[in-house]
Short mmCIF file of C-alpha atoms in Angstrom, two decimals:
data_model
loop_
_atom_site.label_atom_id
_atom_site.label_comp_id
_atom_site.label_asym_id
_atom_site.label_seq_id
_atom_site.Cartn_x
_atom_site.Cartn_y
_atom_site.Cartn_z
CA UNK Q 13 -53.96 -52.14 -14.66
CA UNK Q 14 -51.86 -49.65 -12.51
CA UNK Q 15 -52.22 -45.47 -12.51
CA UNK Q 16 -56.32 -43.41 -13.05
CA UNK Q 17 -59.14 -45.01 -14.03
CA UNK Q 18 -58.17 -48.56 -11.99
CA UNK Q 19 -61.97 -48.63 -10.94
CA UNK Q 20 -64.30 -50.56 -8.75
CA UNK Q 21 -62.90 -51.91 -5.18
CA UNK Q 22 -59.04 -49.93 -7.01
CA UNK Q 23 -59.21 -45.99 -7.03
CA UNK Q 24 -61.29 -43.63 -8.57
CA UNK Q 25 -61.82 -43.82 -12.30
CA UNK Q 26 -63.41 -45.75 -15.15
CA UNK Q 27 -60.91 -48.81 -15.39
CA UNK Q 28 -61.16 -51.80 -14.41
CA UNK Q 29 -60.71 -53.02 -10.76
CA UNK Q 30 -58.87 -56.02 -9.76
CA UNK Q 31 -58.24 -57.02 -6.13
CA UNK Q 32 -59.22 -60.65 -4.35
CA UNK Q 33 -61.11 -59.49 -1.69
CA UNK Q 34 -65.19 -59.44 -1.31
CA UNK Q 35 -66.72 -57.86 -4.33
CA UNK Q 36 -68.83 -53.70 -3.58
CA UNK Q 37 -72.36 -54.00 -2.08
CA UNK Q 38 -75.08 -54.76 -4.82
CA UNK Q 39 -76.76 -51.94 -6.13
CA UNK Q 40 -80.12 -52.27 -7.82
CA UNK Q 41 -79.27 -53.55 -12.10
CA UNK Q 42 -78.15 -55.10 -14.86
CA UNK Q 43 -75.67 -56.17 -14.51
CA UNK Q 44 -72.81 -57.74 -17.24
CA UNK Q 45 -70.42 -60.26 -17.04
CA UNK Q 46 -67.77 -61.78 -19.81
CA UNK Q 47 -65.14 -64.21 -20.69
CA UNK Q 48 -63.36 -63.16 -22.71
CA UNK Q 49 -61.47 -66.18 -24.78
CA UNK Q 50 -59.14 -66.10 -27.77
CA UNK Q 51 -61.65 -66.92 -30.64
CA UNK Q 52 -64.86 -65.74 -28.67
CA UNK Q 53 -66.22 -64.27 -25.77
CA UNK Q 54 -69.09 -65.19 -24.22
CA UNK Q 55 -71.88 -63.25 -22.46
CA UNK Q 56 -73.74 -62.73 -20.11
CA UNK Q 57 -77.34 -60.54 -17.83
CA UNK Q 58 -78.41 -60.20 -14.90
CA UNK Q 59 -82.02 -59.25 -14.19
CA UNK Q 60 -82.10 -55.91 -11.72
CA UNK Q 61 -82.74 -57.16 -9.06
CA UNK Q 62 -79.05 -58.97 -9.43
CA UNK Q 63 -80.43 -62.43 -8.40
CA UNK Q 64 -79.75 -64.58 -11.71
CA UNK Q 65 -77.24 -64.61 -14.23
CA UNK Q 66 -77.76 -66.03 -18.01
CA UNK Q 67 -76.57 -66.38 -21.50
CA UNK Q 68 -77.11 -63.54 -23.98
CA UNK Q 69 -74.76 -64.72 -26.79
CA UNK Q 70 -71.57 -65.58 -28.14
CA UNK Q 71 -69.43 -62.64 -30.11
CA UNK Q 72 -66.73 -63.92 -32.82
CA UNK Q 73 -63.60 -61.91 -32.13
CA UNK Q 74 -62.60 -59.78 -34.48
CA UNK Q 75 -58.99 -58.80 -33.91
CA UNK Q 76 -58.64 -56.32 -36.64
CA UNK Q 77 -61.09 -54.42 -36.40
CA UNK Q 78 -63.26 -54.91 -32.47
CA UNK Q 79 -65.82 -55.48 -34.68
CA UNK Q 80 -66.95 -57.83 -31.23
CA UNK Q 81 -66.12 -55.36 -28.73
CA UNK Q 82 -68.41 -52.79 -30.37
CA UNK Q 83 -71.52 -55.38 -30.22
CA UNK Q 84 -70.22 -55.46 -26.22
CA UNK Q 85 -70.77 -52.26 -25.86
CA UNK Q 86 -73.74 -51.98 -27.82
CA UNK Q 87 -75.33 -55.01 -25.58
CA UNK Q 88 -74.04 -52.82 -21.61
CA UNK Q 89 -75.40 -48.82 -23.71
CA UNK Q 90 -79.20 -51.74 -24.52
CA UNK Q 91 -79.28 -52.77 -21.53
CA UNK Q 92 -78.20 -49.58 -19.61
CA UNK Q 93 -75.90 -51.82 -17.11
CA UNK Q 94 -74.56 -50.58 -14.48
CA UNK Q 95 -71.06 -52.20 -14.84
CA UNK Q 96 -69.25 -54.98 -16.68
CA UNK Q 97 -67.57 -58.14 -15.11
CA UNK Q 98 -65.17 -59.30 -16.49
CA UNK Q 99 -63.17 -63.36 -15.56
CA UNK Q 100 -59.69 -63.54 -15.27
CA UNK Q 101 -58.03 -66.45 -16.71
CA UNK Q 102 -55.20 -66.41 -13.21
CA UNK Q 103 -53.34 -69.91 -13.44
CA UNK Q 104 -53.96 -72.28 -11.05
CA UNK Q 105 -50.62 -71.08 -8.90
CA UNK Q 106 -52.99 -67.75 -8.92
CA UNK Q 107 -50.01 -66.31 -11.45
CA UNK Q 108 -50.78 -64.38 -14.24
CA UNK Q 109 -49.73 -65.62 -17.77
CA UNK Q 110 -50.28 -64.85 -21.78
CA UNK Q 111 -54.02 -65.12 -21.18
CA UNK Q 112 -54.32 -62.83 -19.02
CA UNK Q 113 -52.38 -59.95 -20.35
CA UNK Q 114 -55.01 -60.95 -23.89
CA UNK Q 115 -58.04 -59.59 -21.74
CA UNK Q 116 -56.38 -56.73 -20.07
CA UNK Q 117 -55.73 -55.24 -23.15
CA UNK Q 118 -58.83 -56.52 -24.68
CA UNK Q 119 -60.78 -54.40 -20.98
CA UNK Q 120 -58.39 -51.47 -21.72
CA UNK Q 121 -60.13 -51.24 -25.18
CA UNK Q 122 -63.93 -52.41 -23.94
CA UNK Q 123 -63.49 -49.87 -21.14
CA UNK Q 124 -63.03 -46.89 -23.00
CA UNK Q 125 -65.84 -47.38 -24.85
CA UNK Q 126 -68.52 -48.16 -22.59
CA UNK Q 127 -67.48 -44.39 -19.51
CA UNK Q 128 -69.20 -44.51 -17.26
CA UNK Q 129 -69.79 -47.89 -16.72
CA UNK Q 130 -67.48 -49.67 -14.40
CA UNK Q 131 -65.09 -53.01 -15.53
CA UNK Q 132 -64.63 -55.40 -12.99
CA UNK Q 133 -62.18 -58.45 -13.20
CA UNK Q 134 -63.06 -61.44 -11.38
CA UNK Q 135 -61.14 -64.90 -11.27
CA UNK Q 136 -62.76 -67.14 -14.13
CA UNK Q 137 -60.55 -69.94 -12.74
CA UNK Q 138 -61.83 -73.54 -14.00
CA UNK Q 139 -65.03 -71.87 -15.56
CA UNK Q 140 -65.20 -73.54 -18.21
CA UNK Q 141 -64.02 -76.94 -16.88
CA UNK Q 142 -67.71 -76.35 -14.36
CA UNK Q 143 -69.19 -74.76 -17.16
CA UNK Q 144 -68.34 -78.45 -20.12
CA UNK Q 145 -69.92 -80.20 -16.49
CA UNK Q 146 -73.33 -77.57 -16.41
CA UNK Q 147 -74.19 -78.41 -19.96
CA UNK Q 148 -73.37 -81.76 -19.74
CA UNK Q 149 -76.11 -82.19 -16.86
CA UNK Q 150 -78.25 -80.16 -18.54
CA UNK Q 151 -77.22 -83.17 -21.75
CA UNK Q 152 -75.91 -80.81 -24.23
CA UNK Q 153 -74.45 -82.97 -26.41
CA UNK Q 154 -70.79 -81.96 -26.95
CA UNK Q 155 -70.89 -80.31 -30.74
CA UNK Q 156 -73.22 -78.31 -29.27
CA UNK Q 157 -70.62 -77.16 -26.54
CA UNK Q 158 -68.73 -75.72 -28.87
CA UNK Q 159 -70.75 -72.55 -29.44
CA UNK Q 160 -72.67 -72.36 -26.43
CA UNK Q 161 -69.24 -73.19 -23.58
CA UNK Q 162 -68.17 -69.00 -23.71
CA UNK Q 163 -71.26 -67.51 -23.01
CA UNK Q 164 -71.85 -70.27 -20.20
CA UNK Q 165 -68.79 -69.41 -18.79
CA UNK Q 166 -69.59 -65.94 -18.78
CA UNK Q 167 -73.20 -67.28 -16.84
CA UNK Q 168 -70.71 -68.55 -14.57
CA UNK Q 169 -68.07 -65.58 -13.65
CA UNK Q 170 -71.27 -63.31 -12.55
CA UNK Q 171 -73.62 -65.65 -11.19
CA UNK Q 172 -70.77 -66.36 -8.35
CA UNK Q 173 -69.59 -62.58 -8.43
CA UNK Q 174 -73.70 -61.83 -7.78
CA UNK Q 175 -73.50 -64.35 -5.45
CA UNK Q 176 -71.17 -63.88 -3.37
CA UNK Q 177 -71.11 -59.56 -2.73
CA UNK Q 178 -73.56 -58.24 -0.22
CA UNK Q 179 -76.71 -55.84 -1.68
CA UNK Q 180 -78.19 -51.91 -1.33
CA UNK Q 181 -74.30 -50.20 -2.04
CA UNK Q 182 -73.41 -48.41 -5.16
CA UNK Q 183 -70.78 -50.09 -7.93
CA UNK Q 184 -67.29 -49.12 -7.00
CA UNK Q 185 -68.66 -47.85 -3.13
CA UNK Q 186 -68.76 -49.71 0.56
CA UNK Q 187 -67.49 -52.69 1.06
CA UNK Q 188 -64.11 -54.35 0.54
CA UNK Q 189 -61.86 -53.92 -1.45
CA UNK Q 190 -60.98 -55.04 -5.50
CA UNK Q 191 -63.05 -58.01 -7.12
CA UNK Q 192 -64.63 -61.48 -5.69
CA UNK Q 193 -63.77 -64.72 -5.43
CA UNK Q 194 -66.52 -66.05 -8.83
CA UNK Q 195 -66.66 -69.15 -6.47
CA UNK Q 196 -65.45 -72.07 -9.59
CA UNK Q 197 -64.04 -75.37 -8.27
CA UNK Q 198 -61.37 -76.08 -5.66
CA UNK Q 199 -58.42 -76.79 -6.85
CA UNK Q 200 -58.23 -79.46 -5.68
CA UNK Q 201 -61.92 -81.24 -7.12
CA UNK Q 202 -60.12 -79.77 -10.40
CA UNK Q 203 -59.09 -83.42 -12.10
CA UNK Q 204 -62.25 -84.35 -10.54
CA UNK Q 205 -63.61 -82.23 -12.25
CA UNK Q 206 -61.87 -82.12 -15.83
CA UNK Q 207 -62.08 -85.78 -16.13
CA UNK Q 208 -65.77 -85.99 -15.58
CA UNK Q 209 -65.96 -83.17 -18.46
CA UNK Q 210 -64.03 -85.35 -20.68
CA UNK Q 211 -66.14 -88.41 -19.38
CA UNK Q 212 -68.79 -86.99 -21.02
CA UNK Q 213 -67.66 -86.22 -23.88
CA UNK Q 214 -66.19 -88.85 -25.41
CA UNK Q 215 -69.78 -90.56 -23.90
CA UNK Q 216 -71.32 -88.88 -26.97
CA UNK Q 217 -68.81 -88.98 -29.50
#
């Protein structure tokens, strides 16, 4: 996303920041993690110290009236969030496909509604696979996972971002430019992770 309002790590303004280095220093305050899907939106939140991400809710997409965006705006306001972190589903090659375009469009509307709270993109490749694996490890059955995977993915996005950022600065200042990696499984581990998730799902049927 170009132009004014590149957000944290991307220049002045409140729009979404975008990049590939370490995120800005982490000052005290609640962060909201968001996993945007075509059907549902997973939401997670951190504690004020930026240590632990926990699931909040899963919102049903409402593409006609944007009711899900309004619900997300209310969550940001109610929790007095200092930043929103959104997963960007790049392809394994690093290229941006249609899914990324849709997330950017969604976040453009969200950023306008929650300004001046900054929004920042992070790489979310394989977080859904990781979310399925974590739930399988906790014994969550495959049918139950369908309603929980989006918020679990949001937890993964936010937690890895929190873990990768030094603390002490304000969002968008100090530290390297752009968004951090989510710390999702490596490309080499993708096939093994996906196979494990599929096997766990088969076992539960």
